Coordinates of C-alpha atoms in Angstrom, one line a residue:
M121 CA 0.0 0.0 0.0
S122 CA 1.5 3.4 -1.0
S123 CA 1.9 6.1 1.5
S124 CA -0.4 9.2 1.2
Q125 CA 1.0 12.0 -0.9
P126 CA 1.7 15.4 0.6
K127 CA -1.0 17.9 -0.2
S128 CA 1.1 21.1 0.0
K129 CA 4.7 22.3 -0.2
L130 CA 4.8 22.6 3.6
E131 CA 3.7 19.0 3.9
E132 CA 6.4 18.0 1.5
I133 CA 9.0 19.9 3.6
A134 CA 7.7 18.2 6.8
K135 CA 7.9 14.8 5.1
L136 CA 11.5 15.4 4.0
F137 CA 13.0 17.5 6.8
A138 CA 10.9 16.8 9.9
N139 CA 10.9 13.0 9.8
E140 CA 12.8 10.4 11.9
S141 CA 16.1 9.9 10.2
I142 CA 19.7 11.0 9.9
K143 CA 20.0 14.3 8.1
F144 CA 20.9 14.7 4.4
D145 CA 24.4 15.8 3.5
L146 CA 24.4 19.6 4.2
K147 CA 27.8 20.3 2.6
P148 CA 27.7 22.8 -0.3
F149 CA 26.2 21.2 -3.4
G150 CA 25.3 18.1 -1.3
E151 CA 21.9 16.5 -1.6
G152 CA 20.5 18.2 1.4
S153 CA 21.7 21.6 0.4
R154 CA 20.2 21.3 -3.1
L155 CA 16.8 20.2 -1.6
I156 CA 16.8 23.0 0.9
S157 CA 17.6 25.6 -1.8
K158 CA 14.7 24.3 -3.9
Y159 CA 12.2 24.4 -1.1
R160 CA 13.4 27.7 0.2
K161 CA 12.8 29.2 -3.2
N162 CA 9.3 27.7 -3.1
M163 CA 8.6 29.1 0.3
N164 CA 9.9 32.6 -0.6
E165 CA 7.6 32.6 -3.6
L166 CA 4.7 31.7 -1.3
V167 CA 5.2 34.6 1.2
Q168 CA 2.7 36.9 -0.6
S169 CA -0.1 34.4 -1.1
D170 CA 0.2 32.3 2.0
P171 CA 2.6 33.9 4.5
Y172 CA 1.8 31.5 7.4
E173 CA 2.7 28.4 5.4
A174 CA 5.7 30.1 4.0
Y175 CA 7.1 31.1 7.3
M176 CA 6.4 27.7 8.8
G177 CA 8.3 26.1 5.9
L178 CA 11.2 28.5 6.1
G179 CA 11.4 27.8 9.9
V180 CA 11.6 24.0 9.4
L181 CA 14.3 24.4 6.7
S182 CA 16.3 26.8 8.9
A183 CA 16.0 24.4 11.9
Y184 CA 17.2 21.5 9.7
E185 CA 20.3 23.5 9.0
N186 CA 20.8 24.1 12.8
N187 CA 20.2 27.8 12.3
Y188 CA 17.9 28.1 15.3
D189 CA 18.0 31.9 15.5
L190 CA 16.7 32.3 12.0
A191 CA 14.2 29.5 12.5
L192 CA 12.9 31.3 15.6
R193 CA 12.3 34.4 13.6
Y194 CA 10.3 32.5 11.0
F195 CA 8.2 30.6 13.6
D196 CA 7.5 33.8 15.5
S197 CA 6.3 35.4 12.3
A198 CA 4.0 32.5 11.7
Q199 CA 2.7 32.6 15.3
R200 CA 1.9 36.3 14.9
L201 CA -0.1 35.6 11.8
D202 CA -2.1 32.9 13.6
P203 CA -1.9 33.2 17.4
T204 CA -4.5 30.4 17.8
S205 CA -2.2 27.8 16.1
R206 CA -0.2 25.4 18.4
S207 CA 2.4 24.4 15.8
P208 CA 4.5 27.6 15.7
R209 CA 4.6 27.7 19.5
I210 CA 5.8 24.1 19.8
N211 CA 8.4 24.8 17.2
I212 CA 9.5 28.0 18.9
A213 CA 9.9 26.0 22.2
T214 CA 11.9 23.3 20.4
C215 CA 14.2 25.8 18.8
M216 CA 14.8 27.6 22.1
L217 CA 15.8 24.3 23.7
L218 CA 18.2 23.5 20.9
N219 CA 19.5 27.1 21.0
G220 CA 20.4 26.5 24.7
D221 CA 17.5 28.3 26.3
L222 CA 15.9 25.6 28.3
D223 CA 14.1 27.8 30.8
N224 CA 12.2 29.8 28.1
C225 CA 11.5 26.5 26.3
V226 CA 9.7 25.2 29.4
D227 CA 7.9 28.5 30.0
I228 CA 6.5 28.6 26.5
L229 CA 5.3 25.0 26.7
V230 CA 3.6 25.6 30.0
D231 CA 1.8 28.7 28.5
T232 CA 0.9 26.7 25.4
L233 CA -0.6 23.9 27.6
S234 CA -2.7 26.5 29.3
D235 CA -4.1 27.6 25.9
F236 CA -4.4 24.0 24.6
P237 CA -5.2 21.8 27.6
N238 CA -6.8 19.0 25.6
E239 CA -4.3 18.8 22.7
P240 CA -2.4 15.5 22.9
I241 CA 0.6 16.8 20.9
V242 CA 1.0 19.7 23.3
I243 CA 0.5 17.6 26.4
G244 CA 2.9 14.9 25.1
T245 CA 5.6 17.5 24.0
I246 CA 5.7 19.3 27.4
F247 CA 5.9 16.1 29.4
R248 CA 8.6 14.6 27.2
I249 CA 10.7 17.8 27.8
L250 CA 9.9 17.9 31.5
S251 CA 10.8 14.3 32.0
M252 CA 13.9 14.5 29.9
F253 CA 15.3 17.4 31.9
F254 CA 14.0 16.2 35.3
Y255 CA 11.5 18.9 36.2
F256 CA 9.8 16.6 38.7
D257 CA 8.2 19.3 40.8
K258 CA 6.7 21.0 37.7
I259 CA 5.3 17.6 36.5
E260 CA 3.6 17.1 39.9
S261 CA 2.3 20.7 39.9
L262 CA 0.7 20.3 36.4
K263 CA -0.8 16.9 37.4
E264 CA -2.5 18.5 40.4
E265 CA -3.8 21.4 38.3
S266 CA -5.3 19.0 35.6
M267 CA -6.6 16.1 37.7
S268 CA -10.1 16.3 36.1
N269 CA -8.7 16.4 32.5
S270 CA -9.0 12.8 31.2
T271 CA -7.1 13.5 28.0
F272 CA -4.3 15.1 30.0
N273 CA -4.1 12.2 32.4
R274 CA -4.1 9.6 29.6
I275 CA -1.3 11.3 27.7
V276 CA 0.8 11.9 30.8
A277 CA 0.6 8.2 31.8
E278 CA 1.9 7.4 28.3
E279 CA 4.6 10.0 28.1
T280 CA 6.1 10.5 31.6
E281 CA 9.2 8.4 32.0
D282 CA 9.7 6.2 35.1
N283 CA 12.7 8.0 36.5
F284 CA 12.3 7.0 40.2
D285 CA 16.1 6.3 40.6
V286 CA 17.0 9.6 39.1
K287 CA 14.4 11.4 41.1
N288 CA 15.8 9.8 44.3
F289 CA 19.4 10.6 43.2
I290 CA 18.6 14.3 42.6
K291 CA 16.8 14.7 45.9
S292 CA 19.3 12.8 48.0
T293 CA 22.6 14.2 46.6
D294 CA 24.2 17.6 46.1
I295 CA 24.4 17.2 42.4
N296 CA 23.9 20.6 40.7
L297 CA 20.7 20.2 38.6
S298 CA 21.6 23.2 36.5
V299 CA 24.9 21.6 35.4
L300 CA 23.1 18.3 34.7
R301 CA 20.5 20.0 32.6
T302 CA 23.1 22.0 30.7
M303 CA 25.0 18.9 29.8
K304 CA 21.8 17.2 28.6
V305 CA 21.0 20.3 26.5
L306 CA 24.5 20.0 24.8
A307 CA 23.8 16.3 24.2
N308 CA 20.5 17.1 22.5
Q309 CA 22.2 19.8 20.4
E310 CA 24.7 17.2 19.2
F311 CA 22.0 14.6 18.5
F312 CA 19.7 17.0 16.6
S313 CA 22.6 18.4 14.6
R314 CA 22.8 15.0 13.0
F315 CA 19.2 13.8 13.0
S316 CA 15.9 15.3 12.0
I317 CA 13.8 17.1 14.6
N318 CA 11.3 14.3 15.1
S319 CA 13.9 11.7 15.6
S320 CA 14.0 10.1 19.0
Y321 CA 16.5 8.2 21.2
V322 CA 16.3 6.1 24.4
S323 CA 18.2 7.1 27.5
N324 CA 19.5 4.6 30.0
Y325 CA 20.4 6.1 33.4
N326 CA 22.8 4.6 35.9
V327 CA 23.1 6.6 39.2
D328 CA 25.1 6.0 42.4
C329 CA 23.9 8.1 45.3
D330 CA 26.9 7.2 47.5
E331 CA 29.5 8.3 44.9
V332 CA 27.2 11.0 43.5
K333 CA 27.7 9.6 40.0
F334 CA 25.3 10.1 37.1
D335 CA 25.8 8.2 33.8
E336 CA 23.5 8.4 30.8
V337 CA 23.8 6.2 27.7
V338 CA 21.9 7.7 24.8
Y339 CA 20.9 4.7 22.6
I340 CA 20.3 5.6 18.9
S341 CA 18.1 3.2 16.9
P342 CA 19.9 1.6 13.9
E343 CA 16.8 2.5 11.8
L344 CA 17.6 6.2 12.1
F345 CA 20.8 5.8 10.1
G346 CA 18.9 4.8 7.0
N347 CA 21.2 4.2 4.0
M348 CA 24.2 5.2 6.2
H349 CA 23.7 2.1 8.4
A350 CA 27.1 0.8 7.5
E351 CA 28.7 4.0 8.8
K352 CA 26.8 4.2 12.1
E353 CA 29.7 3.4 14.3
S354 CA 31.9 6.1 12.8
I355 CA 29.0 8.6 13.0
V356 CA 28.4 7.8 16.7
Y357 CA 32.2 8.1 17.4
A358 CA 32.2 11.5 15.8
M359 CA 29.2 12.5 17.8
N360 CA 30.9 11.5 21.0
E361 CA 34.1 13.4 20.0
S362 CA 32.0 16.5 19.3
L363 CA 30.1 16.2 22.5
Q364 CA 33.3 15.9 24.5
E365 CA 34.5 19.1 22.9
K366 CA 31.3 20.8 24.0
F367 CA 31.8 19.5 27.5
V368 CA 35.4 20.8 27.6
D369 CA 34.2 24.3 26.6
L370 CA 31.6 24.1 29.4
M371 CA 34.2 23.1 31.9
M372 CA 36.3 26.1 30.9
H373 CA 33.3 28.3 31.3
Y374 CA 32.5 26.9 34.8
S375 CA 36.2 27.3 35.8
L376 CA 35.7 31.1 35.5
Q377 CA 32.6 31.3 37.7
E378 CA 32.7 32.4 41.3
N379 CA 31.2 29.1 42.4
S380 CA 33.5 27.1 40.1
E381 CA 34.4 24.5 42.7
T382 CA 30.7 23.5 43.2
L383 CA 30.0 23.6 39.4
L384 CA 33.1 21.5 38.5
K385 CA 32.4 19.0 41.2
S386 CA 29.0 18.2 39.7
F387 CA 30.4 18.4 36.1
R388 CA 33.1 15.8 36.8
N389 CA 30.5 13.4 38.3
I390 CA 28.2 13.4 35.2
S391 CA 28.8 11.3 32.1
I392 CA 26.7 11.3 28.9
Y393 CA 27.6 9.5 25.7
F394 CA 26.0 8.0 22.6
L395 CA 25.8 4.4 21.5
A396 CA 24.3 2.8 18.4
D397 CA 21.5 0.6 19.9
S398 CA 22.5 -3.0 19.3
R399 CA 20.5 -4.4 22.3
I400 CA 18.4 -7.5 21.6
K401 CA 14.8 -6.5 21.5
K402 CA 12.4 -8.8 23.3
S403 CA 9.7 -10.3 21.1

């Protein structure tokens, strides 16, 4: 059975650039660069007749190129044209996260949830982000506020990760949560620099409350590598090398802060790295 065909240029862009896969080659004259140039021309031509769709498409293309500042401007323009639409706001929050602004990402998602309390995609998105970055108090607060919302409760039960060990670790140790979240943001930036925005991974946490050690293995599904499956090990190796460079820069930044000793203590006790997922799946 053939898949349904996109009905618009924006849907074509979403199908190509907002799917679950490794990104196209974005080098000059590479396949990805040629496609982006083609669709950017289409969207620029659409600005006069359908500016909302044009700005959304241009935002998706810019985010694919990891140009989150430009993507934010396009999504903000789309949101101003249609303040009742949830899509621009979710995209704005996502780009803020990948641009390193986690706090504003969370604030926007909470505001969006207030305006769209029954939208599964809004509920699912905010709780994935809150769980991923260990906003346990915020999760409990939102649950209490929405106890009578059956849609909310159903989606939360599906999306909220069981992070009991991590929750206990954070509450019972002196790990700096800001440092942990910052390192997780850097890991997400690295992952989404290589994979399309709707790609996902599985995190496995190992915590030691006595030693105050936090380890996260980010498992990447082999399916995400597509026709680059044979190169997955070298890609993951390059991702880990790049992530470690980001961590070194962060360490240098922390070393210049007034509370450097506290920050560096937590930094040294946190480990995050990528692995191609070769675990045997249970049938």
